[in-house]
PDB file of C-alpha atoms and ligand atoms in Angstrom:
ATOM      1  CA  MET E  25     120.070 -52.634 131.184  1.00 53.00           C
ATOM      2  CA  SER E  26     122.504 -50.173 131.933  1.00 55.00           C
ATOM      3  CA  ARG E  27     126.208 -50.414 131.310  1.00 56.00           C
ATOM      4  CA  PRO E  28     128.903 -47.973 131.823  1.00 60.00           C
ATOM      5  CA  ARG E  29     129.367 -45.945 128.693  1.00 71.00           C
ATOM      6  CA  ARG E  30     132.933 -46.934 127.634  1.00 81.00           C
ATOM      7  CA  PRO E  31     133.746 -46.478 124.039  1.00 92.00           C
ATOM      8  CA  VAL E  32     134.627 -49.844 122.038  1.00 95.00           C
ATOM      9  CA  ILE E  33     137.197 -47.838 120.215  1.00 97.00           C
ATOM     10  CA  GLN E  34     139.273 -44.954 121.687  1.00 97.00           C
ATOM     11  CA  VAL E  35     142.222 -43.421 119.626  1.00 98.00           C
ATOM     12  CA  ASP E  36     144.406 -40.902 121.371  1.00 98.00           C
ATOM     13  CA  ASP E  37     146.723 -38.900 119.038  1.00 98.00           C
ATOM     14  CA  VAL E  38     147.711 -41.795 116.975  1.00 98.00           C
ATOM     15  CA  ARG E  39     150.696 -41.531 114.684  1.00 98.00           C
ATOM     16  CA  ARG E  40     151.836 -44.029 112.376  1.00 98.00           C
ATOM     17  CA  THR E  41     155.073 -43.349 110.355  1.00 97.00           C
ATOM     18  CA  TYR E  42     156.430 -45.573 107.550  1.00 96.00           C
ATOM     19  CA  GLN E  43     160.299 -44.975 107.397  1.00 93.00           C
ATOM     20  CA  VAL E  44     160.322 -45.811 103.718  1.00 93.00           C
ATOM     21  CA  THR E  45     164.115 -44.909 103.313  1.00 94.00           C
ATOM     22  CA  GLU E  46     166.555 -43.095 105.782  1.00 93.00           C
ATOM     23  CA  GLU E  47     165.442 -39.637 104.405  1.00 94.00           C
ATOM     24  CA  LEU E  48     161.942 -40.404 103.584  1.00 95.00           C
ATOM     25  CA  ALA E  49     159.202 -40.966 106.154  1.00 95.00           C
ATOM     26  CA  VAL E  50     155.486 -41.234 105.306  1.00 96.00           C
ATOM     27  CA  HIS E  51     153.297 -39.961 107.948  1.00 96.00           C
ATOM     28  CA  ALA E  52     150.217 -42.298 107.166  1.00 98.00           C
ATOM     29  CA  LEU E  53     148.412 -41.207 110.395  1.00 98.00           C
ATOM     30  CA  ASP E  54     149.404 -38.050 111.712  1.00 98.00           C
ATOM     31  CA  GLY E  55     147.722 -37.467 114.980  1.00 98.00           C
ATOM     32  CA  VAL E  56     144.378 -39.032 115.091  1.00 98.00           C
ATOM     33  CA  SER E  57     141.912 -38.993 117.866  1.00 98.00           C
ATOM     34  CA  LEU E  58     138.407 -40.474 117.982  1.00 97.00           C
ATOM     35  CA  ARG E  59     135.996 -42.557 119.992  1.00 97.00           C
ATOM     36  CA  ILE E  60     133.610 -44.954 118.785  1.00 97.00           C
ATOM     37  CA  GLU E  61     130.807 -46.103 120.947  1.00 95.00           C
ATOM     38  CA  ARG E  62     129.129 -49.530 121.150  1.00 94.00           C
ATOM     39  CA  GLY E  63     126.527 -49.912 118.378  1.00 94.00           C
ATOM     40  CA  GLU E  64     127.577 -47.284 116.119  1.00 94.00           C
ATOM     41  CA  LEU E  65     127.700 -47.741 112.357  1.00 94.00           C
ATOM     42  CA  VAL E  66     130.521 -45.294 111.105  1.00 95.00           C
ATOM     43  CA  ALA E  67     131.845 -44.669 107.594  1.00 95.00           C
ATOM     44  CA  ILE E  68     135.342 -43.658 107.088  1.00 96.00           C
ATOM     45  CA  MET E  69     136.005 -41.634 104.030  1.00 95.00           C
ATOM     46  CA  GLY E  70     138.954 -39.893 102.330  1.00 95.00           C
ATOM     47  CA  SER E  71     140.927 -39.813  99.048  1.00 94.00           C
ATOM     48  CA  SER E  72     143.425 -42.365  98.254  1.00 94.00           C
ATOM     49  CA  GLY E  73     146.414 -42.329 100.389  1.00 95.00           C
ATOM     50  CA  SER E  74     144.613 -40.428 103.280  1.00 97.00           C
ATOM     51  CA  GLY E  75     145.389 -43.088 105.676  1.00 97.00           C
ATOM     52  CA  LYS E  76     142.248 -45.012 105.868  1.00 97.00           C
ATOM     53  CA  SER E  77     143.582 -48.499 105.558  1.00 96.00           C
ATOM     54  CA  THR E  78     146.289 -47.744 107.927  1.00 97.00           C
ATOM     55  CA  LEU E  79     143.687 -46.639 110.461  1.00 98.00           C
ATOM     56  CA  MET E  80     141.594 -49.700 109.905  1.00 97.00           C
ATOM     57  CA  ASN E  81     144.644 -51.919 110.159  1.00 95.00           C
ATOM     58  CA  MET E  82     145.194 -50.448 113.507  1.00 96.00           C
ATOM     59  CA  LEU E  83     141.635 -50.614 114.777  1.00 96.00           C
ATOM     60  CA  GLY E  84     141.832 -54.220 113.850  1.00 94.00           C
ATOM     61  CA  CYS E  85     145.068 -55.012 115.836  1.00 92.00           C
ATOM     62  CA  LEU E  86     146.917 -55.826 112.361  1.00 91.00           C
ATOM     63  CA  ASP E  87     149.091 -53.096 113.088  1.00 93.00           C
ATOM     64  CA  MET E  88     150.344 -50.778 115.863  1.00 94.00           C
ATOM     65  CA  PRO E  89     150.747 -47.132 116.103  1.00 96.00           C
ATOM     66  CA  THR E  90     154.201 -45.485 116.196  1.00 96.00           C
ATOM     67  CA  SER E  91     153.063 -43.066 118.987  1.00 97.00           C
ATOM     68  CA  GLY E  92     149.740 -42.491 120.552  1.00 98.00           C
ATOM     69  CA  ARG E  93     147.448 -44.934 122.039  1.00 97.00           C
ATOM     70  CA  TYR E  94     144.692 -47.227 121.074  1.00 96.00           C
ATOM     71  CA  LEU E  95     142.193 -48.562 123.548  1.00 95.00           C
ATOM     72  CA  LEU E  96     140.082 -51.461 122.524  1.00 93.00           C
ATOM     73  CA  ASP E  97     137.147 -52.265 124.867  1.00 90.00           C
ATOM     74  CA  GLY E  98     139.015 -50.050 127.311  1.00 90.00           C
ATOM     75  CA  VAL E  99     142.067 -52.162 126.985  1.00 91.00           C
ATOM     76  CA  ASP E 100     145.325 -50.492 125.990  1.00 93.00           C
ATOM     77  CA  THR E 101     146.728 -52.529 122.874  1.00 92.00           C
ATOM     78  CA  ARG E 102     150.303 -51.714 123.571  1.00 90.00           C
ATOM     79  CA  ASP E 103     150.078 -53.769 126.708  1.00 90.00           C
ATOM     80  CA  MET E 104     148.945 -56.961 124.719  1.00 90.00           C
ATOM     81  CA  ASP E 105     151.591 -59.285 123.233  1.00 91.00           C
ATOM     82  CA  GLU E 106     151.080 -60.840 119.681  1.00 89.00           C
ATOM     83  CA  ASP E 107     149.142 -63.795 121.014  1.00 90.00           C
ATOM     84  CA  GLU E 108     146.900 -61.675 123.109  1.00 89.00           C
ATOM     85  CA  GLN E 109     146.227 -59.542 120.076  1.00 88.00           C
ATOM     86  CA  SER E 110     145.652 -62.412 117.727  1.00 86.00           C
ATOM     87  CA  ASP E 111     143.347 -63.920 120.418  1.00 85.00           C
ATOM     88  CA  LEU E 112     141.478 -60.700 120.715  1.00 86.00           C
ATOM     89  CA  ARG E 113     141.037 -60.412 116.747  1.00 86.00           C
ATOM     90  CA  ASN E 114     139.731 -63.778 116.755  1.00 85.00           C
ATOM     91  CA  ARG E 115     137.142 -63.270 119.496  1.00 86.00           C
ATOM     92  CA  LYS E 116     135.995 -59.761 119.113  1.00 91.00           C
ATOM     93  CA  ILE E 117     136.730 -58.450 115.548  1.00 94.00           C
ATOM     94  CA  GLY E 118     135.470 -59.411 112.161  1.00 94.00           C
ATOM     95  CA  PHE E 119     137.453 -58.132 109.125  1.00 94.00           C
ATOM     96  CA  VAL E 120     136.069 -57.639 105.799  1.00 95.00           C
ATOM     97  CA  PHE E 121     138.530 -56.625 102.720  1.00 92.00           C
ATOM     98  CA  GLN E 122     137.969 -55.081  99.314  1.00 90.00           C
ATOM     99  CA  ALA E 123     139.652 -58.148  97.556  1.00 91.00           C
ATOM    100  CA  PHE E 124     137.275 -60.755  99.586  1.00 91.00           C
ATOM    101  CA  ASN E 125     140.614 -62.646 100.347  1.00 93.00           C
ATOM    102  CA  LEU E 126     138.756 -66.064 100.468  1.00 96.00           C
ATOM    103  CA  VAL E 127     141.066 -69.121 100.343  1.00 96.00           C
ATOM    104  CA  PRO E 128     140.836 -70.384  96.643  1.00 96.00           C
ATOM    105  CA  ARG E 129     139.946 -74.062  95.958  1.00 95.00           C
ATOM    106  CA  THR E 130     138.215 -74.297  99.287  1.00 97.00           C
ATOM    107  CA  SER E 131     134.313 -74.314  99.671  1.00 98.00           C
ATOM    108  CA  ALA E 132     132.518 -71.604 101.047  1.00 98.00           C
ATOM    109  CA  LEU E 133     131.571 -73.471 104.029  1.00 98.00           C
ATOM    110  CA  ALA E 134     135.164 -74.490 104.939  1.00 98.00           C
ATOM    111  CA  ASN E 135     136.177 -70.653 104.309  1.00 98.00           C
ATOM    112  CA  VAL E 136     133.589 -69.687 106.827  1.00 98.00           C
ATOM    113  CA  GLU E 137     134.797 -72.533 109.298  1.00 97.00           C
ATOM    114  CA  LEU E 138     138.333 -71.323 109.107  1.00 95.00           C
ATOM    115  CA  PRO E 139     138.218 -68.690 112.021  1.00 93.00           C
ATOM    116  CA  LEU E 140     136.300 -71.410 114.117  1.00 94.00           C
ATOM    117  CA  SER E 141     139.033 -73.915 113.559  1.00 92.00           C
ATOM    118  CA  TYR E 142     141.624 -71.283 114.753  1.00 87.00           C
ATOM    119  CA  ALA E 143     139.499 -70.762 117.988  1.00 86.00           C
ATOM    120  CA  GLY E 144     139.421 -74.543 118.402  1.00 91.00           C
ATOM    121  CA  VAL E 145     135.624 -75.017 117.958  1.00 95.00           C
ATOM    122  CA  PRO E 146     134.841 -78.609 117.484  1.00 97.00           C
ATOM    123  CA  ARG E 147     133.954 -80.108 113.997  1.00 96.00           C
ATOM    124  CA  GLN E 148     130.094 -80.633 114.194  1.00 97.00           C
ATOM    125  CA  GLN E 149     129.710 -77.129 115.948  1.00 98.00           C
ATOM    126  CA  ARG E 150     131.952 -75.337 113.380  1.00 97.00           C
ATOM    127  CA  ARG E 151     129.756 -76.759 110.556  1.00 98.00           C
ATOM    128  CA  GLU E 152     126.602 -75.719 112.101  1.00 98.00           C
ATOM    129  CA  ARG E 153     127.757 -72.388 112.889  1.00 97.00           C
ATOM    130  CA  ALA E 154     129.252 -71.707 109.500  1.00 98.00           C
ATOM    131  CA  THR E 155     126.161 -72.988 107.748  1.00 98.00           C
ATOM    132  CA  ALA E 156     124.124 -70.706 109.994  1.00 96.00           C
ATOM    133  CA  ALA E 157     126.334 -67.567 109.078  1.00 95.00           C
ATOM    134  CA  LEU E 158     126.048 -68.445 105.345  1.00 96.00           C
ATOM    135  CA  LYS E 159     122.336 -68.661 105.533  1.00 95.00           C
ATOM    136  CA  ALA E 160     122.233 -65.278 107.307  1.00 92.00           C
ATOM    137  CA  VAL E 161     124.015 -63.580 104.494  1.00 93.00           C
ATOM    138  CA  GLY E 162     121.779 -65.365 101.932  1.00 94.00           C
ATOM    139  CA  MET E 163     124.361 -67.966 100.636  1.00 96.00           C
ATOM    140  CA  GLY E 164     122.815 -71.038 102.237  1.00 96.00           C
ATOM    141  CA  ALA E 165     122.473 -72.691  98.845  1.00 97.00           C
ATOM    142  CA  ARG E 166     125.908 -72.250  98.061  1.00 97.00           C
ATOM    143  CA  LEU E 167     127.780 -74.068 100.751  1.00 98.00           C
ATOM    144  CA  ASN E 168     129.856 -76.204  98.600  1.00 98.00           C
ATOM    145  CA  HIS E 169     130.581 -73.665  95.936  1.00 98.00           C
ATOM    146  CA  LEU E 170     134.206 -72.753  95.427  1.00 98.00           C
ATOM    147  CA  PRO E 171     135.076 -68.867  95.315  1.00 97.00           C
ATOM    148  CA  SER E 172     135.893 -69.379  91.651  1.00 97.00           C
ATOM    149  CA  GLU E 173     132.194 -70.525  91.146  1.00 97.00           C
ATOM    150  CA  LEU E 174     130.697 -67.334  92.924  1.00 97.00           C
ATOM    151  CA  SER E 175     130.104 -64.030  91.697  1.00 95.00           C
ATOM    152  CA  GLY E 176     131.834 -61.101  93.279  1.00 94.00           C
ATOM    153  CA  GLY E 177     128.911 -60.026  95.514  1.00 94.00           C
ATOM    154  CA  GLN E 178     128.415 -63.728  96.460  1.00 96.00           C
ATOM    155  CA  GLN E 179     132.013 -64.073  97.265  1.00 96.00           C
ATOM    156  CA  GLN E 180     131.840 -60.879  99.506  1.00 94.00           C
ATOM    157  CA  ARG E 181     128.670 -62.285 101.264  1.00 95.00           C
ATOM    158  CA  VAL E 182     130.866 -65.390 101.993  1.00 97.00           C
ATOM    159  CA  ALA E 183     133.584 -63.039 103.410  1.00 96.00           C
ATOM    160  CA  VAL E 184     131.072 -61.343 105.597  1.00 95.00           C
ATOM    161  CA  ALA E 185     129.779 -64.634 106.819  1.00 96.00           C
ATOM    162  CA  ARG E 186     133.365 -65.569 107.578  1.00 96.00           C
ATOM    163  CA  ALA E 187     133.751 -62.318 109.455  1.00 95.00           C
ATOM    164  CA  ILE E 188     130.727 -62.667 111.722  1.00 93.00           C
ATOM    165  CA  VAL E 189     130.846 -66.512 112.192  1.00 95.00           C
ATOM    166  CA  THR E 190     132.834 -65.923 115.450  1.00 93.00           C
ATOM    167  CA  ASN E 191     129.895 -63.540 116.636  1.00 91.00           C
ATOM    168  CA  PRO E 192     132.224 -60.521 116.834  1.00 93.00           C
ATOM    169  CA  SER E 193     131.247 -57.331 118.471  1.00 91.00           C
ATOM    170  CA  LEU E 194     133.171 -55.254 116.199  1.00 96.00           C
ATOM    171  CA  VAL E 195     133.017 -55.544 112.482  1.00 96.00           C
ATOM    172  CA  LEU E 196     135.663 -53.700 110.345  1.00 97.00           C
ATOM    173  CA  ALA E 197     135.303 -53.351 106.575  1.00 96.00           C
ATOM    174  CA  ASP E 198     138.037 -51.902 104.240  1.00 95.00           C
ATOM    175  CA  GLU E 199     136.178 -50.749 101.045  1.00 93.00           C
ATOM    176  CA  PRO E 200     134.000 -53.830 101.354  1.00 93.00           C
ATOM    177  CA  THR E 201     131.901 -52.873  98.005  1.00 91.00           C
ATOM    178  CA  GLY E 202     134.903 -51.463  96.121  1.00 89.00           C
ATOM    179  CA  ASN E 203     134.923 -54.335  93.787  1.00 89.00           C
ATOM    180  CA  LEU E 204     131.002 -54.809  93.594  1.00 89.00           C
ATOM    181  CA  ASP E 205     128.458 -53.767  91.039  1.00 89.00           C
ATOM    182  CA  SER E 206     125.446 -51.524  92.457  1.00 89.00           C
ATOM    183  CA  ARG E 207     122.922 -54.568  93.003  1.00 89.00           C
ATOM    184  CA  SER E 208     125.672 -56.558  95.141  1.00 90.00           C
ATOM    185  CA  THR E 209     126.759 -53.307  96.859  1.00 89.00           C
ATOM    186  CA  ALA E 210     123.230 -52.786  98.094  1.00 88.00           C
ATOM    187  CA  ASP E 211     123.019 -56.381  99.089  1.00 88.00           C
ATOM    188  CA  VAL E 212     126.276 -56.277 101.208  1.00 89.00           C
ATOM    189  CA  LEU E 213     125.347 -53.012 102.787  1.00 89.00           C
ATOM    190  CA  ALA E 214     122.010 -54.348 103.926  1.00 90.00           C
ATOM    191  CA  ILE E 215     123.924 -56.995 105.541  1.00 91.00           C
ATOM    192  CA  PHE E 216     126.000 -54.480 107.350  1.00 92.00           C
ATOM    193  CA  GLU E 217     123.022 -52.432 108.263  1.00 92.00           C
ATOM    194  CA  ARG E 218     121.478 -55.816 109.888  1.00 92.00           C
ATOM    195  CA  LEU E 219     124.693 -56.446 111.762  1.00 93.00           C
ATOM    196  CA  ASN E 220     124.416 -53.009 113.165  1.00 94.00           C
ATOM    197  CA  ASP E 221     120.702 -53.282 113.945  1.00 93.00           C
ATOM    198  CA  GLU E 222     121.690 -56.563 116.075  1.00 93.00           C
ATOM    199  CA  GLY E 223     123.918 -54.383 118.322  1.00 93.00           C
ATOM    200  CA  ARG E 224     127.366 -54.781 116.518  1.00 95.00           C
ATOM    201  CA  THR E 225     129.624 -51.839 116.019  1.00 96.00           C
ATOM    202  CA  VAL E 226     130.432 -51.336 112.325  1.00 96.00           C
ATOM    203  CA  VAL E 227     133.161 -49.411 110.783  1.00 96.00           C
ATOM    204  CA  LEU E 228     133.352 -49.209 107.171  1.00 95.00           C
ATOM    205  CA  ILE E 229     135.708 -47.505 104.803  1.00 94.00           C
ATOM    206  CA  THR E 230     134.181 -46.331 101.542  1.00 89.00           C
ATOM    207  CA  HIS E 231     134.665 -44.105  98.541  1.00 83.00           C
ATOM    208  CA  GLU E 232     130.958 -44.038  97.806  1.00 79.00           C
ATOM    209  CA  ASN E 233     128.614 -41.304  98.937  1.00 79.00           C
ATOM    210  CA  ASP E 234     125.620 -43.451  98.746  1.00 74.00           C
ATOM    211  CA  VAL E 235     127.241 -45.909 101.101  1.00 76.00           C
ATOM    212  CA  ALA E 236     128.270 -43.172 103.435  1.00 78.00           C
ATOM    213  CA  ALA E 237     124.716 -41.848 103.381  1.00 79.00           C
ATOM    214  CA  ARG E 238     123.581 -45.179 105.064  1.00 80.00           C
ATOM    215  CA  ALA E 239     125.962 -44.577 107.954  1.00 85.00           C
ATOM    216  CA  ARG E 240     124.827 -42.772 111.126  1.00 85.00           C
ATOM    217  CA  ARG E 241     128.389 -41.089 111.156  1.00 94.00           C
ATOM    218  CA  VAL E 242     131.042 -40.099 108.609  1.00 94.00           C
ATOM    219  CA  ILE E 243     134.606 -39.396 109.610  1.00 96.00           C
ATOM    220  CA  ARG E 244     136.654 -37.946 106.801  1.00 96.00           C
ATOM    221  CA  LEU E 245     140.516 -38.326 106.730  1.00 97.00           C
ATOM    222  CA  ALA E 246     142.987 -36.131 104.737  1.00 97.00           C
ATOM    223  CA  ASP E 247     146.767 -36.547 104.923  1.00 97.00           C
ATOM    224  CA  GLY E 248     146.520 -38.575 107.914  1.00 98.00           C
ATOM    225  CA  ARG E 249     144.235 -36.489 110.012  1.00 98.00           C
ATOM    226  CA  VAL E 250     140.589 -36.324 110.833  1.00 98.00           C
ATOM    227  CA  VAL E 251     139.209 -33.282 109.132  1.00 97.00           C
ATOM    228  CA  SER E 252     135.478 -33.856 109.789  1.00 96.00           C
ATOM    229  CA  ASP E 253     133.436 -36.047 111.777  1.00 95.00           C
ATOM    230  CA  VAL E 254     129.591 -35.570 111.220  1.00 93.00           C
ATOM    231  CA  ALA E 255     126.411 -37.360 112.575  1.00 89.00           C
ATOM    232  CA  THR E 256     124.162 -37.882 109.482  1.00 80.00           C
ATOM    233  CA  GLY E 257     121.053 -39.871 110.721  1.00 65.00           C
ATOM    234  CA  ALA E 258     118.512 -39.758 113.312  1.00 40.00           C
ATOM    235  CA  GLY E 259     119.266 -40.656 116.628  1.00 42.00           C
ATOM    236  CA  ALA E 260     123.023 -40.196 116.096  1.00 42.00           C
ATOM    237  CA  GLY E 261     123.296 -36.975 117.961  1.00 43.00           C
ATOM    238  CA  ASP E 262     125.075 -38.325 120.918  1.00 42.00           C
ATOM    239  CA  ALA E 263     127.613 -40.010 118.706  1.00 42.00           C
ATOM    240  CA  LEU E 264     129.864 -37.136 118.506  1.00 43.00           C
ATOM    241  CA  ALA E 265     130.835 -36.836 122.144  1.00 40.00           C
ATOM    242  CA  GLY E 266     134.529 -35.767 122.655  1.00 39.00           C
ATOM    243  CA  GLU E 267     135.707 -35.153 119.127  1.00 40.00           C
ATOM    244  CA  ALA E 268     138.568 -32.824 118.283  1.00 40.00           C
ATOM    245  CA  ALA E 269     140.537 -33.483 115.016  1.00 37.00           C
TER     246      ALA E 269
HETATM  247  N1  LIG Z  15     153.693 -50.275 104.022  1.00 86.09           N
HETATM  248  C1  LIG Z  15     153.813 -48.992 103.735  1.00 86.09           C
HETATM  249  N2  LIG Z  15     155.191 -48.547 103.489  1.00 86.09           N
HETATM  250  C2  LIG Z  15     155.228 -47.140 103.193  1.00 86.09           C
HETATM  251  N3  LIG Z  15     154.321 -46.291 103.007  1.00 86.09           N
HETATM  252  C3  LIG Z  15     152.912 -46.877 103.081  1.00 86.09           C
HETATM  253  C4  LIG Z  15     152.783 -48.202 103.453  1.00 86.09           C
HETATM  254  N4  LIG Z  15     151.442 -48.362 103.562  1.00 86.09           N
HETATM  255  C5  LIG Z  15     150.875 -47.310 103.305  1.00 86.09           C
HETATM  256  N5  LIG Z  15     151.745 -46.274 103.048  1.00 86.09           N
HETATM  257  C6  LIG Z  15     151.609 -44.887 102.727  1.00 86.09           C
HETATM  258  O1  LIG Z  15     150.824 -44.227 103.859  1.00 86.09           O
HETATM  259  C7  LIG Z  15     149.796 -43.460 103.447  1.00 86.09           C
HETATM  260  C8  LIG Z  15     148.386 -43.989 103.669  1.00 86.09           C
HETATM  261  O2  LIG Z  15     148.158 -45.075 103.090  1.00 86.09           O
HETATM  262  P1  LIG Z  15     146.880 -46.043 103.339  1.00 86.09           P
HETATM  263  O3  LIG Z  15     146.492 -46.076 104.658  1.00 86.09           O
HETATM  264  O4  LIG Z  15     146.848 -47.279 102.478  1.00 86.09           O
HETATM  265  O5  LIG Z  15     145.676 -45.022 102.605  1.00 86.09           O
HETATM  266  P2  LIG Z  15     144.204 -45.183 101.962  1.00 86.09           P
HETATM  267  O6  LIG Z  15     143.830 -46.558 102.498  1.00 86.09           O
HETATM  268  O7  LIG Z  15     143.531 -44.048 102.500  1.00 86.09           O
HETATM  269  O8  LIG Z  15     144.315 -45.039 100.483  1.00 86.09           O
HETATM  270  C9  LIG Z  15     149.925 -43.357 101.809  1.00 86.09           C
HETATM  271  O9  LIG Z  15     150.717 -42.213 101.509  1.00 86.09           O
HETATM  272  C10 LIG Z  15     150.739 -44.687 101.541  1.00 86.09           C
HETATM  273  O10 LIG Z  15     151.625 -44.504 100.216  1.00 86.09           O
HETATM  274 MG1  LIG Z  16     143.007 -48.308 101.563  1.00 86.09          MG
END
């Protein structure tokens, strides 16, 4: 099967400035350009404040650049209105956060069903798909547990199930293992690797070198700029086309 090689993510000279006060502007992203091809597994690293979350929020269409452009699947996000952006988020992107962000006092199953409710999927189908997603992350025996009745690692697996239940082609994770012990970190990373093996594009922000070591490509940010972009694993040689920081 041959398809035209169009990057799933294309970021061109993007800046994001937070105007904190009239005098103080923070350049959280200061001219970032990068491309990510379909099926890549990419780690984004950088010290606190380097712009990782700002970049991720932009990739997830949760935020827009101050200048520059971001093409998602070849479509310029500036040309979309808010409805189109949220529709796109729902259909194409799965987001995982460091703090899990599950709805409290709501079962694992109901949490995972939520994105399907937004997408208007009928109840029976919602239930089946959410159950399957929870089984896929090893949480099939905890469908009716509340978040407060789950360990951190289990909560994050529920959050991953919620991110993938819509079958997104792009999975974005902002320090998904930041609050997890090493055992749960390994479990959650194995899930991301499997999602990637299934053909999904996975971008994850991490502080941890052993996490980055499992990615096929590591992009480092400092002060809102890309300071390095390196292919790490076998078969990643063609992942670096067209980069200039
Ligand atoms: N809403 C905001 N208003 C003002 N400054 C912000 C805001 N969000 C982030 N920043 C600043 O932008 C820079 C990048 O932040 P962030 O993207 O959160 O970094 P990271 O995720 O790498 O720690 C930091 O200097 C931070 O203080
Ligand atoms: Mg951050």
